[in-house]
CSV table of C-alpha atoms and ligand atoms in Angstrom, one decimal:
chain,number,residue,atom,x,y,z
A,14,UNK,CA,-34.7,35.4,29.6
A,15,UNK,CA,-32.8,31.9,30.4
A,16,UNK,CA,-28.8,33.0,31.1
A,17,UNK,CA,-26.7,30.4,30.4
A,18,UNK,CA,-23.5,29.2,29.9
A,19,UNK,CA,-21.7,26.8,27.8
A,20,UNK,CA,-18.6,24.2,28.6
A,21,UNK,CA,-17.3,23.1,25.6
A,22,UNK,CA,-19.0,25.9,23.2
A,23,UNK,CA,-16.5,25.2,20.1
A,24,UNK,CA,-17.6,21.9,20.1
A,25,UNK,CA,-20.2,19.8,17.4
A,26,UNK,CA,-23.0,20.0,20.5
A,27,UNK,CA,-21.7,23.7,21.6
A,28,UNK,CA,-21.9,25.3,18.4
A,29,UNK,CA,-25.6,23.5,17.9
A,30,UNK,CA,-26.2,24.9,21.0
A,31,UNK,CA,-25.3,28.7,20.1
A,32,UNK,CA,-26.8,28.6,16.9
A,33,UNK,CA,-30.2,27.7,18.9
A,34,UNK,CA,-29.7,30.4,20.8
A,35,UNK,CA,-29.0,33.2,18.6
A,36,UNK,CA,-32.4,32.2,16.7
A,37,UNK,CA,-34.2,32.7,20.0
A,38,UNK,CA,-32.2,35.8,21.5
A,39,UNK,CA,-35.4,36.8,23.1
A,40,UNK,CA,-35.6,33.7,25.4
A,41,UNK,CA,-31.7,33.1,26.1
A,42,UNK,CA,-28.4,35.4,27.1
A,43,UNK,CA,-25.4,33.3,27.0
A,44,UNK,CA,-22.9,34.7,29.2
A,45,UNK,CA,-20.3,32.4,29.8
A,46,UNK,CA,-18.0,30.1,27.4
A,47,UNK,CA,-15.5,27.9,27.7
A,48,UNK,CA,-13.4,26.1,25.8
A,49,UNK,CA,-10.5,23.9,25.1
A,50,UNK,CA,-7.7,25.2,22.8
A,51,UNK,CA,-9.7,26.4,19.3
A,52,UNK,CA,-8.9,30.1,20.4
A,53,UNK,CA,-9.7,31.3,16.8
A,54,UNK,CA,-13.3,29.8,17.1
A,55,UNK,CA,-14.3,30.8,20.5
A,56,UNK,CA,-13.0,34.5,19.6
A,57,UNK,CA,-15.5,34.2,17.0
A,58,UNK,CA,-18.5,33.0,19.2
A,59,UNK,CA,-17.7,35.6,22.2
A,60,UNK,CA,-17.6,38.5,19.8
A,61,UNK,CA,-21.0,37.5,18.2
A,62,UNK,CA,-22.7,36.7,21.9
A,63,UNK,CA,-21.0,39.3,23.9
A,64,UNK,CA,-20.7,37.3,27.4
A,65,UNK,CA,-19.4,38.8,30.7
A,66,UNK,CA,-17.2,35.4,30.6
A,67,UNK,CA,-14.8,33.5,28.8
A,68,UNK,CA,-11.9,30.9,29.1
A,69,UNK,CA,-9.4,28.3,27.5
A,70,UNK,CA,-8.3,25.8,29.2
A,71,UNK,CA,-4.9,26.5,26.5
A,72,UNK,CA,-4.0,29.8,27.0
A,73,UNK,CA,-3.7,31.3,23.7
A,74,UNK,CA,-0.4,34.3,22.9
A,75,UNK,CA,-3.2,36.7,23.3
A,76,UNK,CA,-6.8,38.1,23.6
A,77,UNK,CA,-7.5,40.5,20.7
A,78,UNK,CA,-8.0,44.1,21.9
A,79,UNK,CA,-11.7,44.5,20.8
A,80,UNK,CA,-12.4,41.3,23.0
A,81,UNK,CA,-11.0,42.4,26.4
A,82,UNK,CA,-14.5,43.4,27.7
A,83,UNK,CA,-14.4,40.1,29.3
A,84,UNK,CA,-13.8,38.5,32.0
A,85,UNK,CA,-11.0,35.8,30.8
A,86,UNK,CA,-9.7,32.5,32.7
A,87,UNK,CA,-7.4,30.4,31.3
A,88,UNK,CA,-6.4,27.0,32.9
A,89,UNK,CA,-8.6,23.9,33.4
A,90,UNK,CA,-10.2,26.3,36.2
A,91,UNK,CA,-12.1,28.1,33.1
A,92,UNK,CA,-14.6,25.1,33.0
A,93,UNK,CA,-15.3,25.4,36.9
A,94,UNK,CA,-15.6,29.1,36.5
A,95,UNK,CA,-18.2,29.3,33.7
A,96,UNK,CA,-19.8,26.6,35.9
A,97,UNK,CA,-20.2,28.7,38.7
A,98,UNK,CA,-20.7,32.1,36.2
A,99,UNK,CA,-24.0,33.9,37.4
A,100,UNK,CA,-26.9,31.9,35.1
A,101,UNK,CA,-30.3,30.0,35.2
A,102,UNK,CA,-28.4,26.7,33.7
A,103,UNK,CA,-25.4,25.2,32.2
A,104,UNK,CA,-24.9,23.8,29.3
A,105,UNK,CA,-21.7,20.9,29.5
A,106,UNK,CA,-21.0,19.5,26.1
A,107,UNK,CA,-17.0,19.5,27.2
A,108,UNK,CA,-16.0,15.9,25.7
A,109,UNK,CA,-14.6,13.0,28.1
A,110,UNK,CA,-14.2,12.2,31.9
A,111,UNK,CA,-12.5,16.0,31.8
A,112,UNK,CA,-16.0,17.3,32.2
A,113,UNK,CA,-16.7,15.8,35.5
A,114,UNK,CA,-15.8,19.0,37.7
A,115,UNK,CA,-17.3,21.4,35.3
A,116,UNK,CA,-20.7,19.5,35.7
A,117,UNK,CA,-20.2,18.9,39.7
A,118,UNK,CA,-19.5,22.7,40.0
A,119,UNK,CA,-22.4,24.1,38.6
A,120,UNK,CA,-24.2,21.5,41.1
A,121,UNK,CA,-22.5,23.1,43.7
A,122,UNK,CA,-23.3,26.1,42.7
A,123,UNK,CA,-27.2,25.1,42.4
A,124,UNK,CA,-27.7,25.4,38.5
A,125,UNK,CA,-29.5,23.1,36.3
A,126,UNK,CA,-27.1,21.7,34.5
A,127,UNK,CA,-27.9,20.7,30.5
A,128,UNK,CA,-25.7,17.7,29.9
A,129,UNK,CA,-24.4,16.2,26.4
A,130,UNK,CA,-20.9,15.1,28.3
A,131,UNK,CA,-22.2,11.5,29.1
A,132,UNK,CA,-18.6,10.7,30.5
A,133,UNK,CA,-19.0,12.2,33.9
A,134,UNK,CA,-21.8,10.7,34.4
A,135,UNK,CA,-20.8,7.2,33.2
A,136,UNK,CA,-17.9,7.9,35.2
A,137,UNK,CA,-19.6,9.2,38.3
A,138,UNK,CA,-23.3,8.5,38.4
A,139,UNK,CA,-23.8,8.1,42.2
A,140,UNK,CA,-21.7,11.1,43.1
A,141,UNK,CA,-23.2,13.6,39.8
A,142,UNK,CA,-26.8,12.5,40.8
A,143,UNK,CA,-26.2,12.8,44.7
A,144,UNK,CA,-25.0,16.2,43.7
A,145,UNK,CA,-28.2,17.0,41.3
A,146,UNK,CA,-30.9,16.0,44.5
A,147,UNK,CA,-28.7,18.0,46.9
A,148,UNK,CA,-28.8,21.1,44.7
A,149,UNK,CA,-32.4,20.5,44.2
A,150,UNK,CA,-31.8,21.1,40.7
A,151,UNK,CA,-32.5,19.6,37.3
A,152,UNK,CA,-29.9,17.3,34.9
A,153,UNK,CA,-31.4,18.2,31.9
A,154,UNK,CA,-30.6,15.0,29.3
A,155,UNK,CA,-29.1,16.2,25.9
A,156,UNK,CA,-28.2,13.2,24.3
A,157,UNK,CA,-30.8,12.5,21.7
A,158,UNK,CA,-31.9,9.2,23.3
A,159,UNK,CA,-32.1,10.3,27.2
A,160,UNK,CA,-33.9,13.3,25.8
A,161,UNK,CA,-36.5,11.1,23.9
A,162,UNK,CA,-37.1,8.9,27.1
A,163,UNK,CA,-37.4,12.2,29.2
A,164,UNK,CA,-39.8,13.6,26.7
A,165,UNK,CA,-41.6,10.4,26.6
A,166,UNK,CA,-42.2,10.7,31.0
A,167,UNK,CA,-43.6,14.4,29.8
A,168,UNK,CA,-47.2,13.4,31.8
A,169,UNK,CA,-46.1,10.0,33.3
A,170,UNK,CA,-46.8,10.6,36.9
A,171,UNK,CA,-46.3,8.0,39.2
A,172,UNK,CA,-46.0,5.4,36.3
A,173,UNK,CA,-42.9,3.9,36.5
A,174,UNK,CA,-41.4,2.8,32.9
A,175,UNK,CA,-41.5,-0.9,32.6
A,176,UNK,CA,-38.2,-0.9,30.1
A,177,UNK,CA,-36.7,1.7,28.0
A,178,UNK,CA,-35.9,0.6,24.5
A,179,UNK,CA,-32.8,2.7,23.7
A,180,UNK,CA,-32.4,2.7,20.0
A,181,UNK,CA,-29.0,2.8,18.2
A,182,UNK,CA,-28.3,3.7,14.2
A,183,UNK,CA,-25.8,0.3,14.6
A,184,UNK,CA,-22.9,2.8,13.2
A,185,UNK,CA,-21.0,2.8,10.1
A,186,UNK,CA,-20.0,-1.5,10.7
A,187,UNK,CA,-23.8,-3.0,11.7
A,188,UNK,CA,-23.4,-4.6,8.3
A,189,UNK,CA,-20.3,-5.5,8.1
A,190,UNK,CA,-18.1,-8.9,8.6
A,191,UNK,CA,-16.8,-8.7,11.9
A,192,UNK,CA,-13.5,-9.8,10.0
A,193,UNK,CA,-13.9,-6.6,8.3
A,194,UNK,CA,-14.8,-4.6,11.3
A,195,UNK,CA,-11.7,-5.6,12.8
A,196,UNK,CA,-9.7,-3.3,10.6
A,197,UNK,CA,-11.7,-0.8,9.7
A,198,UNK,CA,-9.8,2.5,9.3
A,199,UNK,CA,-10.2,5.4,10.9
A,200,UNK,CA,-11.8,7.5,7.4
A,201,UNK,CA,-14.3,4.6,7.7
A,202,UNK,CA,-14.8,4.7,11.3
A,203,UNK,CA,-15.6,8.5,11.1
A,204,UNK,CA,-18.3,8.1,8.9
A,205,UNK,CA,-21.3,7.9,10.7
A,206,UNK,CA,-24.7,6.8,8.3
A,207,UNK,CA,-27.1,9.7,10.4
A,208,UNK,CA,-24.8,11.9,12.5
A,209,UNK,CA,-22.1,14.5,12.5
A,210,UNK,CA,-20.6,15.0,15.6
A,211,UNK,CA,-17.4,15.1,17.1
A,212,UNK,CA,-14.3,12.1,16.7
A,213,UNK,CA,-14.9,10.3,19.8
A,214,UNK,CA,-18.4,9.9,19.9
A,215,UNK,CA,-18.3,8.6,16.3
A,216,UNK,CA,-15.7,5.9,17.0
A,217,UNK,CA,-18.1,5.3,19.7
A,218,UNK,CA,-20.9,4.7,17.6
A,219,UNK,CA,-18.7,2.7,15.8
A,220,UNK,CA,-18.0,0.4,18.2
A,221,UNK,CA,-21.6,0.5,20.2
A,222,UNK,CA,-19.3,1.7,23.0
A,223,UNK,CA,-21.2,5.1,22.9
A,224,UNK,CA,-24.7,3.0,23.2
A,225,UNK,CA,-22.5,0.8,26.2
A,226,UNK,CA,-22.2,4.3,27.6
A,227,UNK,CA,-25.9,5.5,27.1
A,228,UNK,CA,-26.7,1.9,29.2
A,229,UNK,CA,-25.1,3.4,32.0
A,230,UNK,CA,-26.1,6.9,31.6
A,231,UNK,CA,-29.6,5.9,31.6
A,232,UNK,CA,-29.5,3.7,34.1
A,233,UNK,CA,-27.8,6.4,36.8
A,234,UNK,CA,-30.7,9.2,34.8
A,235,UNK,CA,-34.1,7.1,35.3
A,236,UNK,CA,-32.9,4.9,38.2
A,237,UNK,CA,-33.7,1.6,36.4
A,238,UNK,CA,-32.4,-1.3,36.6
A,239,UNK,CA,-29.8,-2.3,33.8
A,240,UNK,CA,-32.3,-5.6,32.8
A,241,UNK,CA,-35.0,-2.8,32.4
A,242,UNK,CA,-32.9,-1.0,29.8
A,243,UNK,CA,-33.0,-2.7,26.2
A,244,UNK,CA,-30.9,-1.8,23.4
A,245,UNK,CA,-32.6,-1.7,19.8
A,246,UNK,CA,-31.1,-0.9,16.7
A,247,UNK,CA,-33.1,1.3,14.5
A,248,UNK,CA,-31.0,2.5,11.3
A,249,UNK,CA,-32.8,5.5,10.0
A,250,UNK,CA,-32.5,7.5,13.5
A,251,UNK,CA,-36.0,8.9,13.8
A,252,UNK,CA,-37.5,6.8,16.7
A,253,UNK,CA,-34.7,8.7,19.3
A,254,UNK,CA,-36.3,6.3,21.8
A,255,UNK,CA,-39.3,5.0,23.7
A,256,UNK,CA,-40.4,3.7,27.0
A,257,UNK,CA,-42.7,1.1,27.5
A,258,UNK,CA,-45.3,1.0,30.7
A,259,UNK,CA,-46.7,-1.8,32.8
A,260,UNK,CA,-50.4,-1.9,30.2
A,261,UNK,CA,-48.2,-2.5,27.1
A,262,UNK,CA,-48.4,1.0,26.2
A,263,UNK,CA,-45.1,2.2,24.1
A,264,UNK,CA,-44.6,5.9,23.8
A,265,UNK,CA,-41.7,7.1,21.6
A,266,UNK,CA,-40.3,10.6,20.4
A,267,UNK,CA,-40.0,10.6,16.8
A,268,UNK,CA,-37.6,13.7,14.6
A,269,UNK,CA,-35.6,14.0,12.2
A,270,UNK,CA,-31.5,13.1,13.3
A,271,UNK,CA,-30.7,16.9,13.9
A,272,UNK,CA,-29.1,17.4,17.7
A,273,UNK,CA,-30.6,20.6,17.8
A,274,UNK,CA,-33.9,19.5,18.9
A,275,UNK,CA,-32.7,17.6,22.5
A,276,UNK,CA,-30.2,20.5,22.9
A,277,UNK,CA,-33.3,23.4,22.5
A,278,UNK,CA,-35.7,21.4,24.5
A,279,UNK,CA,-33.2,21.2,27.2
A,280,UNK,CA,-32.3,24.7,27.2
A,281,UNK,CA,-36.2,26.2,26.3
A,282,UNK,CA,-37.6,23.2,29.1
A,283,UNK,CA,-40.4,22.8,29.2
A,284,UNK,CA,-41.2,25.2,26.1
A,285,UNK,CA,-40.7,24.4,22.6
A,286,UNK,CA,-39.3,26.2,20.2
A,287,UNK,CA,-38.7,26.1,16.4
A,288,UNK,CA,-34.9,24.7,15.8
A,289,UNK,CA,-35.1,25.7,12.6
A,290,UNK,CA,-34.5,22.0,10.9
A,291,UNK,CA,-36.9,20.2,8.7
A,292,UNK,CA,-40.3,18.2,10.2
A,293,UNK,CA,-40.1,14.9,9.7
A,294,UNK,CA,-42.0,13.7,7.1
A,295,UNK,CA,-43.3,10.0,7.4
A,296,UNK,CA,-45.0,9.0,4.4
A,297,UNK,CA,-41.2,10.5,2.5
A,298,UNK,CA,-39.6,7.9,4.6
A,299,UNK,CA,-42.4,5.2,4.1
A,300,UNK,CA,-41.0,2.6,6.8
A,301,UNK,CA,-39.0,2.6,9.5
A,302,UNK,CA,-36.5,-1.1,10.6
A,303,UNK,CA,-35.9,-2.4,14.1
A,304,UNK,CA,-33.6,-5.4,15.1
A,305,UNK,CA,-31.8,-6.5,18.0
A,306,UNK,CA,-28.2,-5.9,18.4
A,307,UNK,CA,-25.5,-8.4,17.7
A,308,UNK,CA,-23.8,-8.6,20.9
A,309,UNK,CA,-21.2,-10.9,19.4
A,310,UNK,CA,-20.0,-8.4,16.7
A,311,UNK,CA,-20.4,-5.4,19.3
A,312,UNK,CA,-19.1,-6.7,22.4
A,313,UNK,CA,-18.8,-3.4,23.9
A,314,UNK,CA,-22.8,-3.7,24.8
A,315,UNK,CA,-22.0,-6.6,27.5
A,316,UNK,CA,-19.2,-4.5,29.0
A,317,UNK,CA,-21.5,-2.0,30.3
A,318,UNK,CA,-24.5,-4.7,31.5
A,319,UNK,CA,-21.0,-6.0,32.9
A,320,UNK,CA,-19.8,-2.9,35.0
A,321,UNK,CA,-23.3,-2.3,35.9
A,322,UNK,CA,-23.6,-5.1,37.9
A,323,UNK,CA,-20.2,-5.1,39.2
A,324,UNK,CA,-20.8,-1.3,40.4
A,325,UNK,CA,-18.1,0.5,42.4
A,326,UNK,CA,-15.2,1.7,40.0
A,327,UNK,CA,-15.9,-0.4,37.4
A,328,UNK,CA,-18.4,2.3,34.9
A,329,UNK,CA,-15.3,4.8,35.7
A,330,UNK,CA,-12.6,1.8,34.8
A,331,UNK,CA,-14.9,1.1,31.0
A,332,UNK,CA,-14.8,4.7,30.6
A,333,UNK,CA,-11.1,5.7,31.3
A,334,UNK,CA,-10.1,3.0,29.1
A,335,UNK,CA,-12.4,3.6,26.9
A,336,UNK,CA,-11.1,7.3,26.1
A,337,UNK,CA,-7.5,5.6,26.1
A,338,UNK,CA,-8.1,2.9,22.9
A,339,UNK,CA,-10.3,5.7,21.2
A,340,UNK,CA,-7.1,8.1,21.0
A,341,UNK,CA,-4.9,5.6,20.6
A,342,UNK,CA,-7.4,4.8,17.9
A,343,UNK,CA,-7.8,7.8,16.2
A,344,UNK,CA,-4.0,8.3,16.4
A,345,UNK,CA,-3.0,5.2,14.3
A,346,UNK,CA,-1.6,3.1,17.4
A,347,UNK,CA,-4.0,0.2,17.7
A,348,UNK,CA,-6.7,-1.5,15.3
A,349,UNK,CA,-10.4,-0.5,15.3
A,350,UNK,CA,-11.1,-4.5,16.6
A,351,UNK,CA,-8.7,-4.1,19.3
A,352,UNK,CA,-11.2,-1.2,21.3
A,353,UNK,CA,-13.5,-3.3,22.9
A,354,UNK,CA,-11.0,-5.8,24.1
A,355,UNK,CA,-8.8,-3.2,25.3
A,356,UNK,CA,-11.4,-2.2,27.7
A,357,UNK,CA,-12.3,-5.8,28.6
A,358,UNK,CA,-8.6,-6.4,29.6
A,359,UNK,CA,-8.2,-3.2,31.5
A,360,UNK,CA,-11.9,-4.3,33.5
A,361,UNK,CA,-10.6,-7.6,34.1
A,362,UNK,CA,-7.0,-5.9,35.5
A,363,UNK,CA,-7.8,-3.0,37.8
A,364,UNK,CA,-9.1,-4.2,41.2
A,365,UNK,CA,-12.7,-3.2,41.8
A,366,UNK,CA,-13.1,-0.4,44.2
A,367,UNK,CA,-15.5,1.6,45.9
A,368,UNK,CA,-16.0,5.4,44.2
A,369,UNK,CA,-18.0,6.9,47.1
A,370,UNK,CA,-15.6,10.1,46.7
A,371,UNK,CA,-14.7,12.7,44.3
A,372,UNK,CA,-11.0,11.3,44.6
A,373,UNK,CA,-12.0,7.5,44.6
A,374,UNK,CA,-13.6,8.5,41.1
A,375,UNK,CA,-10.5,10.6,39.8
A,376,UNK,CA,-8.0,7.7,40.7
A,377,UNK,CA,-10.5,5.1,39.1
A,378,UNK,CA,-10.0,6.7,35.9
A,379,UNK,CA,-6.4,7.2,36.3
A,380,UNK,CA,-5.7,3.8,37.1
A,381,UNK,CA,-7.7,2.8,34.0
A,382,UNK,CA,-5.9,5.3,32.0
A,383,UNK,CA,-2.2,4.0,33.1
A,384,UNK,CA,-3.4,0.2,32.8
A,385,UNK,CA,-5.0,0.3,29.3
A,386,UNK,CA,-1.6,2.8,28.4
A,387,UNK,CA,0.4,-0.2,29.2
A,388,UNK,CA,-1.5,-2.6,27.5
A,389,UNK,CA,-1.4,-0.6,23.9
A,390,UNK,CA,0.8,-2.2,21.5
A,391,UNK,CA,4.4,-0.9,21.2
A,392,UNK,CA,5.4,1.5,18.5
B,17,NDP,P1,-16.5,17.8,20.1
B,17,NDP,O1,-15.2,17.1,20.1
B,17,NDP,O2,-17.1,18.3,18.8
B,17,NDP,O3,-16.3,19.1,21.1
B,17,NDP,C1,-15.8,19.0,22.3
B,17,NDP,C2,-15.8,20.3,23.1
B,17,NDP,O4,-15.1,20.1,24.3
B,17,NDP,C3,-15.0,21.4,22.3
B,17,NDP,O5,-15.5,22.6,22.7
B,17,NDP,C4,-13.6,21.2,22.9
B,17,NDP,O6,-12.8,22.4,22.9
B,17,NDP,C5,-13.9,20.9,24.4
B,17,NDP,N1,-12.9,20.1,25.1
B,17,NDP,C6,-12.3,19.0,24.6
B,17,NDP,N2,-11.4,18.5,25.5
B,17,NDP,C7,-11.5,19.3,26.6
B,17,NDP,C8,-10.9,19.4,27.8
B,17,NDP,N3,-10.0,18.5,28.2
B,17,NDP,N4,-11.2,20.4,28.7
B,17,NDP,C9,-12.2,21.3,28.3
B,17,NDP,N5,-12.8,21.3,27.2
B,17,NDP,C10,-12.5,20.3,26.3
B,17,NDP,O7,-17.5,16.9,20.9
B,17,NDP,P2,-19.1,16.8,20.7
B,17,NDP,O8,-19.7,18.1,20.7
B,17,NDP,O9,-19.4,15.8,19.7
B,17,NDP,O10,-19.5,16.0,22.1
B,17,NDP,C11,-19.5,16.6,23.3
B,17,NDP,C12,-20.1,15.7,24.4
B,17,NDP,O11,-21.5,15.5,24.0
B,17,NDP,C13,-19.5,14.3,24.4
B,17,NDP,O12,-19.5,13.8,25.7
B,17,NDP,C14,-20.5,13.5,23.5
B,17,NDP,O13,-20.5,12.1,23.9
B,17,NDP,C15,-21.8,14.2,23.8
B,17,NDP,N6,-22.8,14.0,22.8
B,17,NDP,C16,-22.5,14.5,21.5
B,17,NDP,C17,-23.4,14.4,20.5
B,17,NDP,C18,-23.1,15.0,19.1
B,17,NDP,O14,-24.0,15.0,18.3
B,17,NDP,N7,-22.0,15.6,18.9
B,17,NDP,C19,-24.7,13.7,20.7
B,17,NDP,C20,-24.9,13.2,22.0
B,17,NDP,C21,-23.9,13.4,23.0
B,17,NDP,P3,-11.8,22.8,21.6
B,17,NDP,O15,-12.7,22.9,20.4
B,17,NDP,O16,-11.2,24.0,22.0
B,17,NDP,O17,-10.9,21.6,21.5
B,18,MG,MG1,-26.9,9.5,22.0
């Protein structure tokens, strides 16, 4: 029996996750959840899974009386309490740089920690990974590609990849005009060809910024170099990705696009377990498309290569400002072809910096946040 707990339970990934877990209720106990502000939701979820734990970070007027059983924290400090909760691993599928101390407390606290919230450690790869090897615990990849290219080392040894060839669906725009692109709205933005998942890692699969993100969050993951990692759009999202060795030798995880799959094998590691989805059935697809992505229509795939090499703040700098143009976004304020250069204007304006501290990170992204703020459009 696997206890775990969940950050960000109410979420596309968190719910995924429960439902996983309720068709396996032999192999996992979750007792701990945490949440944002969809009271109504999580009072659903804690009175189905009965955990010793639960928190909003909003508090809501009240806690209904046939749910006062458990423990409940409200405050940002929920996500650092179900981190340090008593279980076997945690689950952080929390969205944004706001799941950094979540993630680092259940480090500290020496649980394997099951990530989906590639922010953190976009944001803070040398200090979440320092924090992984000093707790002598596993980060478990859930994002469908970091998964694949775990999977795919299943047996590997001492063989060192020789690339990874992280594939992309290309998003909603891969065929579009970039003229078109520019002001795409946000219905269109939203709707992703393969995936349903939450609003801001659509718009980033609209832009490529989420595969700009994945650059990085493999790169801090597999410690590879950033010229080792190749980006490879593949439309139909079966191939989740593959890893290539020194004889030639390309090994790939193939499934059908269903989010359940990376989040079980993380949890059930190294088990598998029936999710409950269809098998993928080849012959029904009869072929599958690979091409290389347009950098000039997708800038946002240079921008990370970019902040890769130039290290220190800058990952933490993409991301904050990132997050910043998405709402802003999402919220009417700017247009969909103004992202990318939003967060190429707010790279080339803060002044690099070292993040060799929990702090140096923190005001990283708050300097990115304030800079790409001012550098909206007014109205
Ligand atoms: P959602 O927006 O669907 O869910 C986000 C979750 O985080 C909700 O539970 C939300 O609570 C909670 N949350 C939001 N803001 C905060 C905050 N400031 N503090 C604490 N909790 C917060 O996101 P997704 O599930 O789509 O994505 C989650 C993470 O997983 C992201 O980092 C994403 O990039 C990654 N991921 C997602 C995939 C997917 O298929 N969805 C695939 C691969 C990676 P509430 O509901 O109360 O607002
Ligand atoms: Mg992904």
């Amino acid at each position: 029996m696997r206890r775990l707990s969940i950050l960000g339970s109410t979420g596309s990934i968190g719910t995924q996750a429960l439902d996983v877990a309720l068709r396996h209720r032999d192999r996992f106990a979750v007792t701990a959840l945490a949440a944002h502000s969809n009271a109504p939701l999580l009072f659903e979820q804690v009175r189905r899974l009965r955990p010793a734990m639960a928190g909003l970070v909003i508090e809501p007027p009240e806690i209904p009386a046939d749910l006062r059983f458990c423990d409940w924290v409200f405050g940002p400090e929920c996500l650092v309490a179900a981190a340090r909760a008593p279980v076997d691993a945690v689950l952080v599928s929390v969205v944004g740089f706001a799941g950094l101390h979540g993630v680092l407390a259940a480090l500290d606290a020496r649980h394997a920690v099951l990530l989906a919230n590639k922010e953190p450690l976009v944001a803070a790869g040398a200090l979440v990974t320092q924090a992984a090897r000093r707790a002598g615990k596993a980060l478990l990849p859930v994002d469908s590609e970091h998964s694949a290219i775990f999977q795919c080392l299943q047996g590997a040894g001492e063989n060192r990849p020789r690339r990874l060839l992280l594939t992309a669906s290309g998003g909603p725009f891969r065929t579009w005009a970039p003229a078109d692109i520019a002001k795409a709205t946000v219905t269109q933005a939203l709707a992703h060809p393969n995936w349903v998942m939450g609003n801001k890692i659509t718009i980033d699969s609209a832009t490529m910024m989420n595969k700009a993100l994945e650059i990085i969050e493999a790169h801090w993951l597999f410690d590879v170099a950033p010229q080792q990692i190749e980006v490879l759009v593949h439309p139909q999202s079966v191939v989740h990705s593959a890893v290539e060795f020194a004889d030639g030798a390309v090994i790939a995880q193939l499934g059908t696009p269903d989010m359940r799959l990376p989040i079980l094998y993380a949890m059930a590691y190294p088990d598998r377990l029936s999710t409950g989805g269809a098998y993928l059935d080849l012959a029904a697809l009869g072929g599958l498309s690979f091409e290389t992505p347009d950098e000039a229509k997708f800038p946002a795939l240079s921008l990370a290569y970019g902040a890769l090499a130039a290290g220190g703040n800058a990952p933490a700098v993409l991301n904050g400002a990132n997050e910043v143009a998405v709402d802003a976004f999402l919220q009417g304020r700017m247009p969909f072809g103004g992202i990318a250069a939003l967060v190429a204007e707010t790279l080339a304006r803060v002044p690099q910096a070292p993040t060799d501290s929990l702090a140096a990170v923190v005001e990283a992204d708050g300097q990115a946040r304030r800079q790409a703020q001012a550098l909206l459009p007014v109205g």
